[in-house]
CSV table of C-alpha atoms in Angstrom, one decimal:
chain,number,residue,atom,x,y,z
A,9,MET,CA,23.7,-4.0,-7.7
A,10,SER,CA,20.7,-2.1,-6.3
A,11,LYS,CA,18.8,-2.5,-9.6
A,12,PHE,CA,19.4,-6.2,-9.5
A,13,SER,CA,18.3,-6.5,-5.9
A,14,PHE,CA,15.1,-4.5,-6.6
A,15,SER,CA,14.3,-6.7,-9.6
A,16,ARG,CA,14.9,-9.8,-7.4
A,17,LEU,CA,12.7,-8.4,-4.7
A,18,GLY,CA,9.9,-7.9,-7.2
A,19,LYS,CA,10.3,-11.5,-8.4
A,20,GLU,CA,10.2,-12.9,-4.9
A,21,LEU,CA,7.2,-10.8,-4.0
A,22,TYR,CA,5.4,-12.1,-7.1
A,23,THR,CA,6.1,-15.8,-6.4
A,24,GLY,CA,5.4,-15.5,-2.7
A,25,GLU,CA,9.0,-16.3,-1.6
A,26,LYS,CA,8.8,-13.0,0.3
A,27,SER,CA,5.7,-11.3,1.5
A,28,PHE,CA,4.6,-8.2,3.5
A,29,ASP,CA,1.6,-8.8,5.6
A,30,PHE,CA,-0.7,-6.0,4.5
A,31,VAL,CA,-3.9,-7.8,5.2
A,32,GLY,CA,-3.0,-9.3,8.5
A,33,ARG,CA,-2.0,-6.0,9.9
A,34,ARG,CA,-5.1,-4.1,8.7
A,35,MET,CA,-6.0,-2.8,12.1
A,36,LEU,CA,-2.7,-1.0,12.2
A,37,TRP,CA,-3.4,0.7,8.8
A,38,TYR,CA,-6.9,1.5,9.9
A,39,ALA,CA,-5.5,3.2,13.0
A,40,VAL,CA,-2.9,5.2,11.0
A,41,SER,CA,-5.6,6.4,8.6
A,42,ALA,CA,-7.9,7.3,11.4
A,43,VAL,CA,-5.3,9.5,13.1
A,44,VAL,CA,-4.5,11.2,9.8
A,45,LEU,CA,-8.3,11.8,9.1
A,46,VAL,CA,-8.9,13.3,12.5
A,47,ALA,CA,-5.9,15.6,12.0
A,48,VAL,CA,-7.1,16.9,8.6
A,49,VAL,CA,-10.7,17.3,9.7
A,50,LEU,CA,-9.5,19.4,12.6
A,51,GLY,CA,-7.4,21.4,10.2
A,52,VAL,CA,-10.4,22.1,8.0
A,53,TRP,CA,-12.6,23.0,11.0
A,54,LEU,CA,-10.0,25.3,12.6
A,55,GLN,CA,-8.5,26.9,9.6
A,56,GLY,CA,-11.2,26.5,6.9
A,57,ILE,CA,-10.8,26.2,3.2
A,58,ASN,CA,-9.4,29.2,1.3
A,59,LEU,CA,-11.9,29.5,-1.5
A,60,GLY,CA,-11.0,31.7,-4.5
A,61,ILE,CA,-13.2,34.5,-5.9
A,62,ASP,CA,-14.5,32.0,-8.5
A,63,PHE,CA,-16.5,30.5,-5.6
A,64,THR,CA,-17.0,33.4,-3.3
A,65,GLY,CA,-17.2,36.3,-5.7
A,66,GLY,CA,-14.9,39.3,-5.9
A,67,THR,CA,-13.1,41.7,-8.2
A,68,ARG,CA,-10.3,40.8,-10.6
A,69,TYR,CA,-7.8,43.3,-12.0
A,70,THR,CA,-5.8,42.2,-15.0
A,71,VAL,CA,-2.7,44.4,-15.6
A,72,THR,CA,-0.9,44.3,-19.0
A,73,VAL,CA,2.8,45.0,-18.5
A,74,ALA,CA,6.0,44.9,-20.6
A,75,GLN,CA,7.4,42.0,-18.5
A,76,ALA,CA,5.5,40.1,-15.9
A,77,ASP,CA,7.7,38.6,-13.2
A,78,GLN,CA,7.5,37.6,-9.6
A,79,GLU,CA,9.3,40.7,-8.3
A,80,LEU,CA,6.6,43.0,-9.9
A,81,ALA,CA,3.9,40.7,-8.6
A,82,ASP,CA,5.2,41.0,-5.1
A,83,ASP,CA,5.5,44.8,-5.4
A,84,LEU,CA,1.9,45.0,-6.6
A,85,ARG,CA,0.7,42.8,-3.7
A,86,THR,CA,2.4,45.2,-1.2
A,87,ALA,CA,1.0,48.3,-2.9
A,88,VAL,CA,-2.5,47.0,-3.0
A,89,GLY,CA,-2.3,45.9,0.6
A,90,ASP,CA,-1.2,49.4,1.7
A,91,THR,CA,-4.2,51.2,0.2
A,92,ALA,CA,-6.2,50.9,3.5
A,93,VAL,CA,-9.0,49.3,1.5
A,94,GLU,CA,-10.5,46.5,3.7
A,95,ALA,CA,-11.5,44.4,0.7
A,96,ALA,CA,-7.9,44.4,-0.6
A,97,ASP,CA,-6.5,42.7,2.6
A,98,GLY,CA,-5.1,39.4,1.6
A,99,ALA,CA,-5.3,40.1,-2.1
A,100,THR,CA,-4.1,37.4,-4.4
A,101,VAL,CA,-1.5,38.4,-7.0
A,102,ARG,CA,-0.2,36.1,-9.7
A,103,THR,CA,1.5,36.2,-13.1
A,104,ALA,CA,-0.5,35.1,-16.1
A,105,GLY,CA,1.9,34.5,-18.9
A,106,GLY,CA,4.8,36.8,-19.7
A,107,LYS,CA,2.7,40.0,-20.2
A,108,SER,CA,-0.1,40.0,-17.6
A,109,ILE,CA,-0.5,40.1,-13.8
A,110,VAL,CA,-3.8,39.2,-12.2
A,111,ILE,CA,-4.9,40.8,-8.9
A,112,GLU,CA,-7.9,39.4,-7.1
A,113,THR,CA,-9.7,41.0,-4.1
A,114,LYS,CA,-13.0,40.8,-2.4
A,115,ALA,CA,-16.0,42.5,-4.1
A,116,ILE,CA,-15.4,46.2,-4.7
A,117,ALA,CA,-18.0,48.5,-6.3
A,118,ASN,CA,-17.1,49.9,-9.6
A,119,ASN,CA,-15.9,53.6,-9.7
A,120,SER,CA,-16.0,53.8,-5.9
A,121,GLU,CA,-13.4,55.4,-3.7
A,122,ALA,CA,-11.9,52.0,-2.9
A,123,ASP,CA,-11.8,51.1,-6.6
A,124,ASP,CA,-10.0,54.4,-7.4
A,125,SER,CA,-7.4,53.8,-4.6
A,126,ILE,CA,-6.6,50.4,-6.0
A,127,MET,CA,-6.4,51.6,-9.6
A,128,ALA,CA,-4.0,54.4,-8.5
A,129,ALA,CA,-1.8,52.0,-6.6
A,130,ILE,CA,-1.6,49.6,-9.6
A,131,THR,CA,-0.8,52.3,-12.2
A,132,LYS,CA,1.9,53.9,-10.0
A,133,THR,CA,3.6,50.6,-9.0
A,134,ALA,CA,3.4,48.9,-12.5
A,135,ASP,CA,4.0,52.2,-14.3
A,136,VAL,CA,1.1,51.6,-16.7
A,137,ALA,CA,-1.9,53.7,-17.8
A,138,GLU,CA,-5.5,52.9,-16.6
A,139,ASP,CA,-6.3,51.7,-20.1
A,140,ASP,CA,-3.8,48.8,-19.5
A,141,ILE,CA,-5.9,47.6,-16.6
A,142,SER,CA,-9.1,45.6,-17.1
A,143,ARG,CA,-11.5,45.2,-14.3
A,144,THR,CA,-13.9,42.2,-13.9
A,145,GLY,CA,-16.5,41.7,-11.2
A,146,ILE,CA,-17.4,38.1,-10.3
A,147,GLY,CA,-20.7,37.6,-8.4
A,148,PRO,CA,-21.1,34.9,-5.7
A,149,SER,CA,-23.9,33.3,-7.6
A,150,TRP,CA,-21.5,32.2,-10.4
A,151,GLY,CA,-19.2,30.7,-7.8
A,152,GLN,CA,-22.1,28.8,-6.2
A,153,ARG,CA,-22.9,27.4,-9.6
A,154,VAL,CA,-19.3,26.3,-10.0
A,155,ALA,CA,-19.3,24.6,-6.6
A,156,SER,CA,-22.6,22.8,-7.3
A,157,LYS,CA,-21.4,21.6,-10.7
A,158,ALA,CA,-18.2,20.3,-9.1
A,159,ALA,CA,-20.3,18.4,-6.4
A,160,LEU,CA,-22.5,17.0,-9.1
A,161,ALA,CA,-19.5,15.8,-11.1
A,162,LEU,CA,-18.1,14.1,-8.0
A,163,GLY,CA,-21.4,12.4,-7.3
A,164,ILE,CA,-21.7,11.1,-10.9
A,165,PHE,CA,-18.1,9.9,-10.7
A,166,LEU,CA,-18.7,7.9,-7.5
A,167,VAL,CA,-21.9,6.3,-8.8
A,168,GLY,CA,-20.1,5.4,-12.0
A,169,VAL,CA,-17.3,3.9,-10.0
A,170,VAL,CA,-19.7,1.7,-8.0
A,171,LEU,CA,-21.5,0.5,-11.1
A,172,PHE,CA,-18.3,-0.2,-13.1
A,173,ILE,CA,-16.6,-2.2,-10.4
A,174,TRP,CA,-19.8,-4.1,-9.6
A,175,ILE,CA,-20.3,-5.1,-13.2
A,176,TYR,CA,-16.7,-5.8,-14.0
A,177,PHE,CA,-15.8,-7.9,-10.9
A,178,ARG,CA,-19.4,-9.0,-10.1
A,179,GLU,CA,-18.7,-8.2,-6.5
A,180,TRP,CA,-20.5,-5.4,-4.7
A,181,LYS,CA,-18.1,-5.5,-1.8
A,182,MET,CA,-15.3,-4.6,-4.1
A,183,SER,CA,-17.3,-1.5,-5.0
A,184,VAL,CA,-17.8,-0.6,-1.3
A,185,ALA,CA,-14.1,-1.0,-0.6
A,186,ALA,CA,-13.1,1.1,-3.6
A,187,VAL,CA,-15.5,3.9,-2.8
A,188,VAL,CA,-14.3,4.0,0.9
A,189,ALA,CA,-10.7,4.2,-0.4
A,190,LEU,CA,-11.7,7.1,-2.7
A,191,LEU,CA,-13.5,9.0,0.1
A,192,HIS,CA,-10.4,8.4,2.2
A,193,ASP,CA,-8.3,10.1,-0.5
A,194,VAL,CA,-10.8,13.0,-0.9
A,195,VAL,CA,-10.9,13.9,2.8
A,196,ILE,CA,-7.1,13.8,3.2
A,197,THR,CA,-6.5,15.8,0.1
A,198,VAL,CA,-9.0,18.5,1.0
A,199,GLY,CA,-7.6,18.6,4.6
A,200,VAL,CA,-4.0,19.0,3.5
A,201,TYR,CA,-5.0,21.6,1.0
A,202,ALA,CA,-6.8,23.5,3.8
A,203,ILE,CA,-3.9,23.2,6.2
A,204,VAL,CA,-1.3,24.6,3.8
A,205,GLY,CA,-3.7,27.5,3.0
A,206,PHE,CA,-3.6,27.3,-0.8
A,207,GLU,CA,-6.5,28.9,-2.6
A,208,VAL,CA,-9.1,26.6,-4.1
A,209,THR,CA,-9.7,27.6,-7.8
A,210,PRO,CA,-11.4,25.8,-10.8
A,211,ALA,CA,-7.9,24.4,-11.6
A,212,THR,CA,-8.0,22.8,-8.1
A,213,VAL,CA,-11.3,21.1,-8.9
A,214,THR,CA,-9.9,19.8,-12.2
A,215,GLY,CA,-6.9,18.3,-10.4
A,216,PHE,CA,-9.1,17.0,-7.7
A,217,LEU,CA,-11.2,15.0,-10.1
A,218,THR,CA,-8.1,13.8,-11.9
A,219,ILE,CA,-6.6,12.2,-8.7
A,220,LEU,CA,-9.8,10.3,-8.1
A,221,GLY,CA,-9.4,8.6,-11.4
A,222,TYR,CA,-5.7,7.8,-10.6
A,223,SER,CA,-6.6,6.3,-7.2
A,224,LEU,CA,-9.4,4.2,-8.8
A,225,TYR,CA,-7.0,2.9,-11.5
A,226,ASP,CA,-4.5,1.7,-8.9
A,227,THR,CA,-7.2,0.0,-6.9
A,228,VAL,CA,-8.8,-1.7,-9.9
A,229,VAL,CA,-5.4,-3.2,-10.8
A,230,VAL,CA,-5.0,-4.7,-7.3
A,231,PHE,CA,-8.6,-6.0,-7.2
A,232,ASP,CA,-8.1,-7.6,-10.6
A,233,LYS,CA,-5.1,-9.6,-9.2
A,234,VAL,CA,-7.2,-10.5,-6.1
A,235,LYS,CA,-10.0,-11.8,-8.3
A,236,GLU,CA,-7.4,-13.9,-10.2
A,237,ASN,CA,-5.8,-15.4,-7.1
A,238,THR,CA,-9.2,-16.2,-5.4
A,239,ARG,CA,-10.8,-17.9,-8.4
A,240,ASN,CA,-12.0,-21.4,-7.5
A,241,LEU,CA,-11.0,-20.9,-3.8
A,242,SER,CA,-12.5,-24.2,-2.7
A,243,GLN,CA,-9.9,-26.0,-4.9
A,244,LYS,CA,-6.9,-24.2,-3.5
A,245,LYS,CA,-5.0,-24.5,-0.3
A,246,GLN,CA,-4.8,-20.8,0.3
A,247,THR,CA,-7.3,-18.8,2.4
A,248,TYR,CA,-8.9,-15.7,0.9
A,249,ALA,CA,-6.8,-13.4,3.1
A,250,ALA,CA,-3.6,-15.1,2.0
A,251,ALA,CA,-4.5,-14.9,-1.7
A,252,ALA,CA,-5.5,-11.3,-1.4
A,253,ASN,CA,-2.3,-10.4,0.5
A,254,LEU,CA,-0.3,-12.2,-2.3
A,255,ALA,CA,-2.1,-10.0,-4.9
A,256,VAL,CA,-1.1,-6.9,-3.1
A,257,ASN,CA,2.6,-8.1,-2.9
A,258,GLN,CA,2.5,-9.1,-6.6
A,259,THR,CA,1.4,-5.6,-7.6
A,260,LEU,CA,3.5,-3.7,-5.0
A,261,VAL,CA,6.5,-3.0,-7.2
A,262,ARG,CA,4.4,-2.0,-10.1
A,263,SER,CA,2.4,0.4,-7.9
A,264,ILE,CA,5.6,2.0,-6.5
A,265,ASN,CA,7.1,2.4,-9.9
A,266,THR,CA,3.9,3.9,-11.4
A,267,SER,CA,3.6,6.3,-8.5
A,268,ILE,CA,7.2,7.5,-8.7
A,269,ILE,CA,7.0,8.0,-12.4
A,270,GLY,CA,3.7,9.9,-12.1
A,271,LEU,CA,4.9,12.1,-9.1
A,272,LEU,CA,8.3,13.2,-10.6
A,273,PRO,CA,6.8,15.6,-13.2
A,274,VAL,CA,4.2,16.8,-10.6
A,275,VAL,CA,6.9,17.6,-8.1
A,276,ALA,CA,8.8,19.5,-10.9
A,277,ILE,CA,5.7,21.6,-11.7
A,278,LEU,CA,5.0,22.2,-8.0
A,279,TYR,CA,8.5,23.5,-7.5
A,280,VAL,CA,8.5,25.8,-10.5
A,281,SER,CA,5.1,27.2,-9.8
A,282,THR,CA,5.7,27.8,-6.1
A,283,VAL,CA,9.3,28.9,-6.0
A,284,GLN,CA,9.9,30.5,-9.4
A,285,LEU,CA,6.5,31.7,-10.5
A,286,GLY,CA,5.0,32.4,-7.1
A,287,THR,CA,1.2,32.3,-7.0
A,288,SER,CA,-0.3,30.7,-10.2
A,289,SER,CA,-2.9,28.3,-11.3
A,290,LEU,CA,-0.1,25.7,-11.8
A,291,LYS,CA,0.5,25.7,-8.1
A,292,ASP,CA,-3.1,24.9,-7.4
A,293,ILE,CA,-3.4,22.0,-9.7
A,294,SER,CA,0.1,20.5,-9.0
A,295,LEU,CA,-0.4,20.5,-5.2
A,296,VAL,CA,-3.7,18.7,-5.4
A,297,LEU,CA,-2.2,16.2,-7.9
A,298,PHE,CA,0.8,15.5,-5.7
A,299,ILE,CA,-1.3,14.9,-2.5
A,300,GLY,CA,-3.9,12.9,-4.3
A,301,MET,CA,-1.5,10.6,-6.2
A,302,ALA,CA,0.5,9.8,-3.1
A,303,VAL,CA,-2.6,9.2,-0.9
A,304,GLY,CA,-4.2,7.2,-3.7
A,305,THR,CA,-1.2,4.8,-3.8
A,306,TYR,CA,-1.4,4.4,-0.1
A,307,SER,CA,-5.1,3.6,0.0
A,308,SER,CA,-5.0,1.1,-2.8
A,309,ILE,CA,-2.3,-0.9,-0.9
A,310,PHE,CA,-3.2,-0.4,2.8
A,311,ILE,CA,-6.9,0.4,2.8
A,312,ALA,CA,-8.8,-1.0,-0.2
A,313,THR,CA,-7.7,-4.7,-0.2
A,314,PRO,CA,-7.6,-5.1,3.6
A,315,LEU,CA,-11.1,-3.6,3.8
A,316,LEU,CA,-12.3,-6.0,1.1
A,317,VAL,CA,-10.9,-9.0,3.1
A,318,HIS,CA,-12.7,-7.6,6.2
A,319,LEU,CA,-16.0,-7.4,4.3
A,320,LYS,CA,-15.8,-10.9,2.9
A,321,SER,CA,-14.6,-12.6,6.1
A,322,LYS,CA,-18.1,-13.9,7.0
A,323,GLU,CA,-18.9,-15.4,3.6
A,324,LYS,CA,-19.3,-19.2,3.6
A,325,ASP,CA,-16.6,-19.9,1.0
A,326,VAL,CA,-14.1,-17.8,2.8
A,327,VAL,CA,-15.0,-19.3,6.2
A,328,ASP,CA,-14.7,-22.9,4.8
A,329,ALA,CA,-11.3,-22.0,3.3
A,330,GLU,CA,-10.1,-20.8,6.7
A,331,LYS,CA,-11.3,-24.0,8.3
A,332,ARG,CA,-9.5,-26.2,5.8
A,333,ALA,CA,-6.3,-24.2,6.3
A,334,ALA,CA,-6.6,-24.6,10.1
A,335,ALA,CA,-7.1,-28.3,9.7
A,336,ARG,CA,-4.1,-28.6,7.5
A,337,MET,CA,-2.0,-26.6,10.0
A,338,LYS,CA,-3.2,-28.8,12.8
A,339,GLU,CA,-2.2,-32.0,10.9
A,340,ALA,CA,1.1,-30.5,10.0
A,341,ASP,CA,1.9,-29.7,13.6
A,342,LYS,CA,1.3,-33.3,14.9
A,343,TYR,CA,5.0,-34.2,14.8
A,344,ALA,CA,6.3,-30.7,15.5
A,345,ALA,CA,7.8,-31.9,18.8
A,346,VAL,CA,9.9,-34.7,17.2
A,347,PRO,CA,13.6,-33.7,17.0
A,348,VAL,CA,15.2,-33.6,13.7
A,349,PHE,CA,18.6,-35.3,13.4
A,350,ASP,CA,21.6,-33.1,12.6
A,351,GLU,CA,25.1,-34.1,11.8
A,352,GLY,CA,26.5,-31.8,14.4
A,353,MET,CA,24.1,-33.0,17.1
A,354,PRO,CA,26.0,-34.3,20.2
A,355,VAL,CA,25.4,-38.0,21.2
A,356,ALA,CA,24.4,-38.3,24.8
A,357,GLU,CA,25.9,-41.1,26.8
A,358,SER,CA,23.5,-43.7,28.0
A,359,ASP,CA,23.2,-44.7,31.6
A,360,GLU,CA,21.7,-48.2,30.8
A,361,PRO,CA,23.5,-51.2,32.2
A,362,ASP,CA,25.9,-53.2,30.0
A,363,GLU,CA,23.5,-56.2,29.9
A,364,LEU,CA,20.7,-54.0,28.6
A,365,ARG,CA,22.9,-52.4,26.0
A,366,GLU,CA,24.2,-55.8,25.0
A,367,SER,CA,20.6,-57.0,24.7
A,368,GLU,CA,19.9,-54.0,22.4
A,369,ASP,CA,22.9,-54.8,20.3
A,370,LEU,CA,21.8,-58.4,19.9
A,371,HIS,CA,18.3,-57.3,19.1
A,372,GLU,CA,19.6,-55.0,16.4
A,373,ALA,CA,21.5,-58.0,14.9
A,374,GLY,CA,18.4,-60.0,15.0
A,375,VAL,CA,19.6,-62.5,17.7
A,376,SER,CA,17.8,-63.2,20.9
A,377,ARG,CA,19.4,-63.8,24.2
A,378,GLY,CA,17.8,-67.2,24.6
A,379,THR,CA,19.0,-70.5,23.1
A,380,SER,CA,16.1,-70.6,20.7
A,381,PRO,CA,16.6,-68.6,17.6
A,382,ASN,CA,14.6,-65.5,16.7
A,383,ARG,CA,13.0,-66.8,13.6
A,384,SER,CA,10.8,-63.7,13.1
A,385,ALA,CA,13.9,-61.4,13.0
A,386,THR,CA,15.2,-60.5,9.6
A,387,GLY,CA,18.6,-59.2,8.5
A,388,ARG,CA,19.3,-57.6,5.2
A,389,GLY,CA,16.5,-59.2,3.2
A,390,ARG,CA,17.0,-62.7,4.6
A,391,ASN,CA,16.0,-64.7,7.7
A,392,VAL,CA,18.6,-65.1,10.5
A,393,PRO,CA,19.9,-68.7,10.5
A,394,ASP,CA,19.5,-71.1,13.4
A,395,GLN,CA,22.2,-70.9,16.1
A,396,HIS,CA,23.7,-74.4,16.7
A,397,ARG,CA,26.7,-73.5,18.7
A,398,GLU,CA,28.8,-70.5,19.8
A,399,VAL,CA,30.7,-68.7,17.2
A,400,SER,CA,34.4,-69.6,17.3
A,401,ASP,CA,37.5,-68.8,15.3
A,402,SER,CA,38.0,-70.7,12.1
A,403,GLY,CA,41.3,-71.3,10.4
A,404,ALA,CA,39.8,-71.1,6.9
A,405,ALA,CA,40.3,-67.4,6.6
A,406,GLY,CA,43.8,-67.5,7.9
A,407,ARG,CA,43.2,-64.7,10.4
A,408,PRO,CA,41.3,-64.1,13.6
A,409,GLN,CA,37.6,-63.5,13.1
A,410,PRO,CA,35.8,-60.5,14.8
A,411,LYS,CA,33.7,-61.2,17.8
A,412,ARG,CA,30.5,-59.5,18.8
A,413,GLU,CA,31.0,-57.5,22.0
A,414,SER,CA,28.9,-55.1,24.0
A,415,ARG,CA,29.4,-51.4,23.5
A,416,SER,CA,31.0,-51.0,26.9
A,417,LYS,CA,33.8,-53.5,26.0
A,418,ARG,CA,34.5,-52.1,22.5
A,419,LYS,CA,37.7,-50.1,22.0
């Protein structure tokens, strides 16, 4: 039953029988997004972004063990943290496959006292030899290059988005709306990532660029329907806002289905990587995918299209369509005060005198009260005959003939 109802809802939304007013309530969506953006910006400002050693530089210890599991990773995290080495405070420990555990700390000089303390803690806790531990130093310059390359990739992506939408839709305002929706997704995703405190790694950057493509895809689908509905707007009875709102409703069920199907495997990966595997690169990429895909669906429905309508509200064709719609509405409301007859409507008793009601009855029959006939009155397709004398009973029918009486005398 629920499946049938959902399919019926999709059909009614597509035909316009039912409609959610996404465009008309755009100020509400703007306010909601503004509140969320302020919250995440405050989160980034107060808590900061937890950058991994790939961006800040540090030391990485890779330990080869017989069986890598979360319990051993937790033991190593505790042992490294208890070494009293300041650079080891807040060390990141994660499994890497079934035979390796990776420990990441701040930069530690090779063969220093701090390095020896950490190596001793690892060999004792994991029960391995020093030859089973590989040490790698990562300089901050390499992390800076990674960050700059990621920023360059984001810039190229945004420029490509603007050009693609401009060329495909031949509408620069669609490009602006799409880029604003993308930036909206970027800020919220980064803010949530900072608030939960997950470490930003190269895997995070990969997932970050992936969700931008997903958000853009959903927005382009909606814009394509908007373009179809608003083609030859001067020949249609809809306004631009109504046609755009219809486009969002027509693609609503598809957007929800696509999002659910895309989020289900991401949720599964996030659960496994967080609960069962602990800290891992899967957790980094799955979280950013989950946030980005959810926010991208929201922005394509509640931000991109309402913003597009807002940007085009001053164009001549759009304004003319609004005026035509207002004129049609005014003409349609001309007889709005006339009551509509209903079978169950009570009949009010009239306070008119009997003579006046009798006059109305005669007028309905086409007969005037005077002696001269009403030659202009017509009955059922014929003229009323001249009245020569009063109507009297005739014996031709063999029964009394009905007489015309006023309403007050009828039984």
